[in-house]
Short mmCIF file of C-alpha atoms in Angstrom, two decimals:
data_model
loop_
_atom_site.label_atom_id
_atom_site.label_comp_id
_atom_site.label_asym_id
_atom_site.label_seq_id
_atom_site.Cartn_x
_atom_site.Cartn_y
_atom_site.Cartn_z
CA MET N 1 13.42 -19.57 -8.62
CA ARG N 2 15.25 -16.00 -8.93
CA ALA N 3 14.01 -14.04 -5.66
CA VAL N 4 15.73 -10.66 -3.39
CA ARG N 5 16.82 -11.69 -0.37
CA TYR N 6 18.87 -10.28 2.83
CA HIS N 7 20.93 -12.70 4.98
CA GLU N 8 21.11 -10.12 7.66
CA TYR N 9 19.21 -7.03 9.20
CA GLY N 10 20.54 -3.92 7.73
CA GLY N 11 20.60 -1.24 4.71
CA VAL N 12 19.80 -1.50 1.09
CA ASP N 13 23.00 -3.29 0.60
CA THR N 14 21.75 -6.43 2.11
CA LEU N 15 19.36 -7.19 -0.93
CA VAL N 16 20.75 -9.52 -3.07
CA VAL N 17 19.14 -11.38 -6.12
CA GLU N 18 19.57 -14.87 -6.19
CA GLU N 19 18.44 -18.66 -6.48
CA ALA N 20 15.89 -19.52 -3.42
CA PRO N 21 13.32 -22.54 -2.70
CA GLU N 22 9.74 -22.40 -4.27
CA PRO N 23 7.38 -21.96 -1.83
CA SER N 24 4.32 -24.11 -1.72
CA PRO N 25 0.73 -23.10 -0.99
CA GLY N 26 -0.83 -24.78 2.57
CA PRO N 27 -4.46 -25.12 2.82
CA GLY N 28 -6.69 -21.84 1.80
CA GLU N 29 -3.43 -20.32 -0.20
CA ILE N 30 -2.69 -19.82 -3.98
CA ARG N 31 0.76 -20.07 -5.27
CA LEU N 32 1.11 -17.40 -8.34
CA ARG N 33 3.87 -16.44 -10.65
CA VAL N 34 4.77 -12.75 -9.74
CA ALA N 35 4.77 -10.14 -12.44
CA ALA N 36 5.12 -7.30 -10.05
CA ALA N 37 5.51 -6.86 -6.20
CA GLY N 38 4.87 -3.52 -3.90
CA VAL N 39 7.56 -1.83 -2.15
CA ASN N 40 5.84 -0.65 0.90
CA PRO N 41 7.30 0.88 3.96
CA ILE N 42 6.74 -2.18 6.13
CA ASP N 43 9.25 -4.26 4.05
CA TRP N 44 12.42 -2.03 4.69
CA LYS N 45 11.46 -1.36 8.39
CA VAL N 46 11.69 -5.16 8.50
CA ARG N 47 14.44 -5.76 6.60
CA SER N 48 16.46 -2.84 8.50
CA GLY N 49 15.82 -4.71 12.26
CA ALA N 50 13.81 -1.50 13.38
CA LEU N 51 10.82 -3.95 14.02
CA ARG N 52 12.61 -7.23 14.79
CA GLY N 53 11.34 -7.15 18.57
CA LEU N 54 7.60 -6.80 17.12
CA LEU N 55 7.60 -8.55 13.70
CA PRO N 56 10.76 -11.12 13.65
CA VAL N 57 11.48 -13.07 10.30
CA GLU N 58 13.66 -16.12 9.59
CA LEU N 59 16.77 -15.44 7.92
CA PRO N 60 17.36 -15.25 4.84
CA ALA N 61 14.02 -13.50 3.97
CA ILE N 62 12.48 -12.05 0.74
CA PRO N 63 10.90 -8.67 1.26
CA GLY N 64 7.48 -7.98 0.19
CA ARG N 65 4.06 -8.01 1.41
CA ASP N 66 1.97 -7.66 -1.95
CA ALA N 67 2.21 -8.98 -5.75
CA VAL N 68 0.54 -8.97 -9.06
CA GLY N 69 0.84 -12.56 -10.92
CA VAL N 70 -0.92 -15.30 -12.86
CA VAL N 71 -2.54 -18.14 -10.30
CA ASP N 72 0.39 -21.40 -10.34
CA ARG N 73 -0.86 -23.25 -7.91
CA ILE N 74 -3.93 -23.58 -5.21
CA GLY N 75 -3.93 -25.18 -2.03
CA ALA N 76 -6.63 -27.17 -0.40
CA GLY N 77 -10.13 -25.79 0.24
CA VAL N 78 -9.33 -22.91 -2.23
CA ARG N 79 -12.31 -22.34 -4.57
CA GLY N 80 -13.30 -19.53 -6.98
CA VAL N 81 -9.67 -18.91 -8.63
CA GLY N 82 -7.78 -21.49 -10.57
CA PRO N 83 -4.15 -21.81 -12.14
CA GLY N 84 -4.18 -19.13 -15.28
CA GLU N 85 -6.13 -16.25 -13.13
CA ARG N 86 -4.51 -12.68 -12.78
CA VAL N 87 -4.61 -12.00 -9.38
CA PHE N 88 -3.12 -9.34 -7.01
CA GLY N 89 -3.31 -9.70 -3.43
CA LEU N 90 -1.32 -10.12 -0.39
CA GLY N 91 0.98 -13.08 1.34
CA GLY N 92 2.80 -12.59 4.88
CA VAL N 93 5.19 -10.07 5.95
CA THR N 94 7.72 -11.20 3.56
CA GLY N 95 7.97 -13.46 0.39
CA ALA N 96 6.46 -11.64 -2.33
CA THR N 97 9.49 -10.13 -4.34
CA ALA N 98 10.29 -13.48 -6.01
CA GLU N 99 9.41 -15.24 -8.92
CA LEU N 100 6.85 -17.47 -7.09
CA ALA N 101 5.02 -16.08 -4.00
CA VAL N 102 2.07 -17.33 -1.89
CA PHE N 103 -1.20 -15.66 -0.60
CA SER N 104 -3.45 -16.32 1.76
CA ALA N 105 -5.88 -12.83 0.32
CA TRP N 106 -6.52 -11.91 -3.74
CA ALA N 107 -9.02 -10.93 -6.12
CA ARG N 108 -8.88 -10.73 -9.79
CA VAL N 109 -7.04 -7.62 -11.63
CA PRO N 110 -9.44 -5.49 -13.57
CA GLU N 111 -8.56 -5.60 -16.85
CA ALA N 112 -7.76 -2.12 -17.36
CA TRP N 113 -5.03 -1.95 -14.54
CA THR N 114 -1.18 -2.62 -15.52
CA ASP N 115 1.35 -5.23 -13.71
CA GLU N 116 2.18 -2.02 -12.25
CA GLU N 117 -1.03 -0.61 -10.97
CA ALA N 118 -2.20 -4.20 -9.55
CA ALA N 119 1.64 -4.76 -7.64
CA GLY N 120 0.73 -1.35 -5.78
CA ALA N 121 -2.65 -2.47 -4.96
CA GLY N 122 -2.90 -4.78 -2.54
CA LEU N 123 -1.04 -3.22 0.87
CA ALA N 124 -2.57 0.15 0.25
CA SER N 125 -6.27 -0.79 -0.83
CA VAL N 126 -6.76 -2.87 2.35
CA THR N 127 -5.40 -0.45 4.46
CA ALA N 128 -7.21 2.37 3.27
CA LEU N 129 -10.58 0.57 3.26
CA GLY N 130 -9.52 -0.24 6.63
CA GLY N 131 -9.28 3.11 7.82
CA LEU N 132 -12.34 4.59 5.66
CA ASN N 133 -14.35 1.44 7.35
CA ALA N 134 -13.90 2.76 11.37
CA LEU N 135 -15.54 5.97 10.49
CA GLY N 136 -18.60 4.53 8.87
CA PRO N 137 -20.52 5.85 5.83
CA LEU N 138 -19.12 8.80 4.10
CA GLU N 139 -21.65 9.76 1.72
CA GLY N 140 -22.25 13.61 2.03
CA ARG N 141 -19.50 13.68 4.28
CA THR N 142 -16.37 16.14 4.47
CA LEU N 143 -13.41 13.95 5.19
CA LEU N 144 -9.86 15.13 5.90
CA VAL N 145 -6.37 12.87 4.97
CA GLU N 146 -3.65 13.35 6.49
CA GLY N 147 -0.59 12.18 4.31
CA ALA N 148 -3.06 12.13 1.40
CA ALA N 149 0.23 11.69 -1.84
CA GLY N 150 1.47 8.64 -0.23
CA GLY N 151 0.15 5.10 -1.11
CA VAL N 152 -2.34 4.46 1.32
CA GLY N 153 -3.17 8.33 1.21
CA GLY N 154 -3.79 8.32 -2.45
CA ALA N 155 -5.78 5.13 -2.44
CA ALA N 156 -7.90 6.70 0.56
CA VAL N 157 -8.72 9.85 -1.48
CA GLU N 158 -9.75 8.05 -4.75
CA ILE N 159 -12.02 5.76 -2.77
CA ALA N 160 -13.19 7.85 -0.30
CA ARG N 161 -14.12 10.07 -3.60
CA ALA N 162 -15.68 6.99 -5.25
CA LEU N 163 -18.22 6.55 -2.13
CA GLY N 164 -19.47 10.19 -2.15
CA ALA N 165 -17.13 12.18 0.03
CA THR N 166 -15.31 15.67 -0.25
CA VAL N 167 -12.17 15.24 0.62
CA ILE N 168 -9.56 17.49 1.80
CA GLY N 169 -6.11 16.26 1.71
CA THR N 170 -2.44 17.47 3.34
CA ALA N 171 0.64 17.05 1.57
CA SER N 172 3.80 18.75 0.71
CA GLU N 173 2.97 21.90 -1.82
CA ARG N 174 5.23 19.95 -4.54
CA ASN N 175 2.23 17.33 -4.32
CA HIS N 176 -0.53 19.73 -4.60
CA GLY N 177 -1.28 19.30 -8.41
CA PHE N 178 -1.32 15.16 -7.43
CA LEU N 179 -3.80 15.84 -5.06
CA ALA N 180 -6.27 17.77 -7.38
CA SER N 181 -5.50 15.07 -9.59
CA LEU N 182 -6.80 12.55 -7.34
CA GLY N 183 -10.23 14.56 -6.72
CA ALA N 184 -8.71 16.30 -3.39
CA VAL N 185 -8.58 19.46 -1.87
CA PRO N 186 -5.39 19.98 -1.25
CA THR N 187 -3.52 22.03 1.80
CA THR N 188 -0.07 21.86 3.57
CA TYR N 189 0.16 19.83 6.84
CA GLY N 190 2.02 21.13 9.64
CA PRO N 191 1.57 24.13 11.91
CA GLY N 192 -1.78 25.86 11.14
CA LEU N 193 -3.60 22.98 9.98
CA ALA N 194 -6.96 23.85 11.98
CA GLU N 195 -6.77 27.55 10.28
CA ARG N 196 -6.41 26.33 6.59
CA VAL N 197 -8.73 23.41 6.81
CA ALA N 198 -11.55 26.13 8.35
CA ALA N 199 -10.96 28.09 5.19
CA LEU N 200 -11.36 25.53 2.82
CA ALA N 201 -14.51 23.83 4.77
CA PRO N 202 -16.41 26.64 6.47
CA GLU N 203 -18.97 24.26 7.69
CA GLY N 204 -16.61 21.74 8.97
CA VAL N 205 -15.00 18.37 8.65
CA ASP N 206 -17.21 15.31 9.59
CA VAL N 207 -14.07 12.68 9.84
CA ALA N 208 -10.20 12.30 9.68
CA LEU N 209 -7.78 9.56 8.57
CA ASP N 210 -4.10 9.80 9.50
CA THR N 211 -2.12 7.49 7.17
CA ALA N 212 1.12 9.53 7.94
CA ALA N 213 1.74 9.13 11.47
CA SER N 214 3.18 13.07 11.82
CA GLY N 215 2.57 13.68 14.83
CA SER N 216 -0.74 15.55 14.07
CA LEU N 217 -3.46 13.21 15.82
CA ALA N 218 -4.51 15.69 18.69
CA ASP N 219 -5.04 18.28 15.95
CA LEU N 220 -6.97 16.10 13.69
CA VAL N 221 -9.61 15.52 16.79
CA ALA N 222 -9.70 19.04 17.21
CA ILE N 223 -10.74 19.69 14.11
CA VAL N 224 -13.37 17.68 13.70
CA GLY N 225 -14.73 17.37 17.34
CA GLY N 226 -13.57 14.01 18.91
CA PRO N 227 -11.64 11.12 18.83
CA ASP N 228 -14.10 8.82 17.56
CA ARG N 229 -14.54 10.59 14.53
CA VAL N 230 -10.71 9.94 13.75
CA SER N 231 -8.86 7.07 12.62
CA THR N 232 -5.34 5.80 11.87
CA VAL N 233 -3.23 3.29 10.07
CA ALA N 234 0.17 4.91 11.09
CA ASP N 235 0.30 6.02 14.98
CA HIS N 236 -0.53 3.50 17.25
CA ALA N 237 1.08 5.18 20.37
CA GLY N 238 -0.85 8.27 19.72
CA ALA N 239 -4.08 6.68 19.33
CA ARG N 240 -3.99 5.11 22.28
CA ARG N 241 -3.21 7.95 23.90
CA LEU N 242 -6.28 10.33 22.41
CA GLY N 243 -8.75 7.63 22.28
CA VAL N 244 -8.48 7.53 18.21
CA ARG N 245 -9.68 4.54 16.14
CA VAL N 246 -6.73 2.48 14.85
CA ALA N 247 -7.23 0.52 11.74
CA ASP N 248 -4.54 -2.44 10.76
CA ALA N 249 -4.34 -3.87 7.62
CA GLU N 250 -5.40 -7.61 7.34
CA ASN N 251 -5.44 -10.33 4.55
CA ASP N 252 -8.56 -9.78 3.71
CA SER N 253 -10.14 -11.06 0.09
CA ALA N 254 -13.44 -9.17 0.32
CA LEU N 255 -11.41 -5.53 0.46
CA LEU N 256 -9.43 -6.57 -1.85
CA ALA N 257 -12.32 -7.96 -4.65
CA ARG N 258 -14.13 -3.94 -3.20
CA ALA N 259 -11.07 -2.26 -4.31
CA GLY N 260 -11.08 -4.69 -7.62
CA GLU N 261 -14.56 -3.60 -8.48
CA LEU N 262 -13.91 0.23 -7.80
CA GLY N 263 -10.93 -0.56 -10.78
CA ARG N 264 -13.11 -2.14 -12.88
CA ARG N 265 -15.79 1.06 -12.65
CA GLY N 266 -12.96 3.35 -13.13
CA LEU N 267 -13.40 4.54 -9.62
CA TYR N 268 -9.56 3.53 -8.36
CA THR N 269 -6.37 3.60 -10.48
CA PRO N 270 -3.05 2.67 -7.88
CA ARG N 271 -0.77 5.45 -8.65
CA ILE N 272 2.80 4.26 -9.21
CA GLU N 273 5.84 6.76 -9.13
CA ARG N 274 8.39 4.29 -10.24
CA ALA N 275 9.06 1.00 -11.31
CA TYR N 276 12.43 -0.73 -11.26
CA PRO N 277 13.55 -3.72 -12.34
CA LEU N 278 14.41 -6.57 -10.00
CA GLU N 279 18.49 -5.94 -10.17
CA ARG N 280 17.95 -2.36 -8.57
CA VAL N 281 15.61 -3.54 -5.91
CA GLY N 282 17.82 -1.76 -3.63
CA TRP N 283 16.92 1.61 -5.53
CA ALA N 284 13.59 0.70 -4.87
CA HIS N 285 13.57 0.18 -1.04
CA ALA N 286 15.93 3.52 -0.93
CA ARG N 287 13.35 5.49 -2.72
CA SER N 288 10.62 4.31 -0.25
CA GLU N 289 12.55 5.07 2.42
CA SER N 290 12.99 8.50 1.36
CA GLY N 291 9.72 9.04 2.32
CA ARG N 292 9.55 11.58 -0.52
CA VAL N 293 7.17 8.97 -2.75
CA ARG N 294 4.19 10.08 -4.45
CA GLY N 295 2.30 7.17 -5.09
CA LYS N 296 3.70 3.74 -4.85
CA VAL N 297 6.88 1.90 -5.69
CA VAL N 298 6.87 -0.87 -7.33
CA VAL N 299 9.85 -4.02 -8.47
CA LEU N 300 8.90 -5.34 -11.95
CA VAL N 301 9.94 -9.47 -11.05
CA ARG N 302 8.97 -11.24 -14.51
CA ALA N 303 12.14 -11.28 -16.49
CA ASP N 304 10.33 -10.27 -19.77
CA ARG N 305 9.16 -7.27 -18.09
CA ALA N 306 11.10 -4.05 -18.80
CA PRO N 307 10.35 -0.57 -16.44
CA SER N 308 7.45 1.63 -17.57
CA PRO N 309 8.38 4.72 -18.88
CA THR N 310 8.12 6.59 -15.03
CA GLY N 311 10.48 3.94 -13.99
CA LEU N 312 14.45 4.25 -13.87
#
């Protein structure tokens, strides 16, 4: 099969498209023929070697945590899904940016989602849902999302709105129109956040979700009135120091199914900034690594796919 691989830790120049051995699904796993794969910060952090002490990988490695495709083979004990079904989901820390990938968590793709959208949904949706679930019921509450224009932040905004929350989202000013399109009240991040939020929500903010690890956790705690009202999916060190709730992404088919159901109801659509062909995977990683992504970056894997109009 064709796959993206890197044979050593390093920059985007280590990424090559080449033939690689086909994976086989184990018990409780499925294999799918990948149409498109997401690019997430974890991908380039692992590839660069920055996380080798925490998440070492066997080289050569195939980057990618999430993708969309058609089920090709199922492992022992798998029920409720079969060959030919279109699913999105999650595998291991690596392995998704290839013609064939093995997943341990998946859900059916809403008919309205394109392959690009479904490829960007897996990790973003389970991360957002994990962070939101840690805050309790959201209906009728006001939520502040730090880093609301990114893949996880944008998913959190739409999902929280679907759950009945009023959402204030932080982002750079150039992304305020994007946040408004998601249903959030936009504001900028950084010094003076408490004053800006107070002007937007005179009756106060109930809970906050940090998706950016921008160093704002102490401010978020002060804004909502306590660390038990804040969750983070990004700043583990700050959370330990302040007593903030931490939500890690999990390979959870139930969370994926929940995201898919919201998609079927038209309440959540993964936002894709750019889609790149497989041969330009280095560009995709570089774009994600720039930190200026609005929504998600994806890679089109299937040979008959061309980039969407938003791609290069």
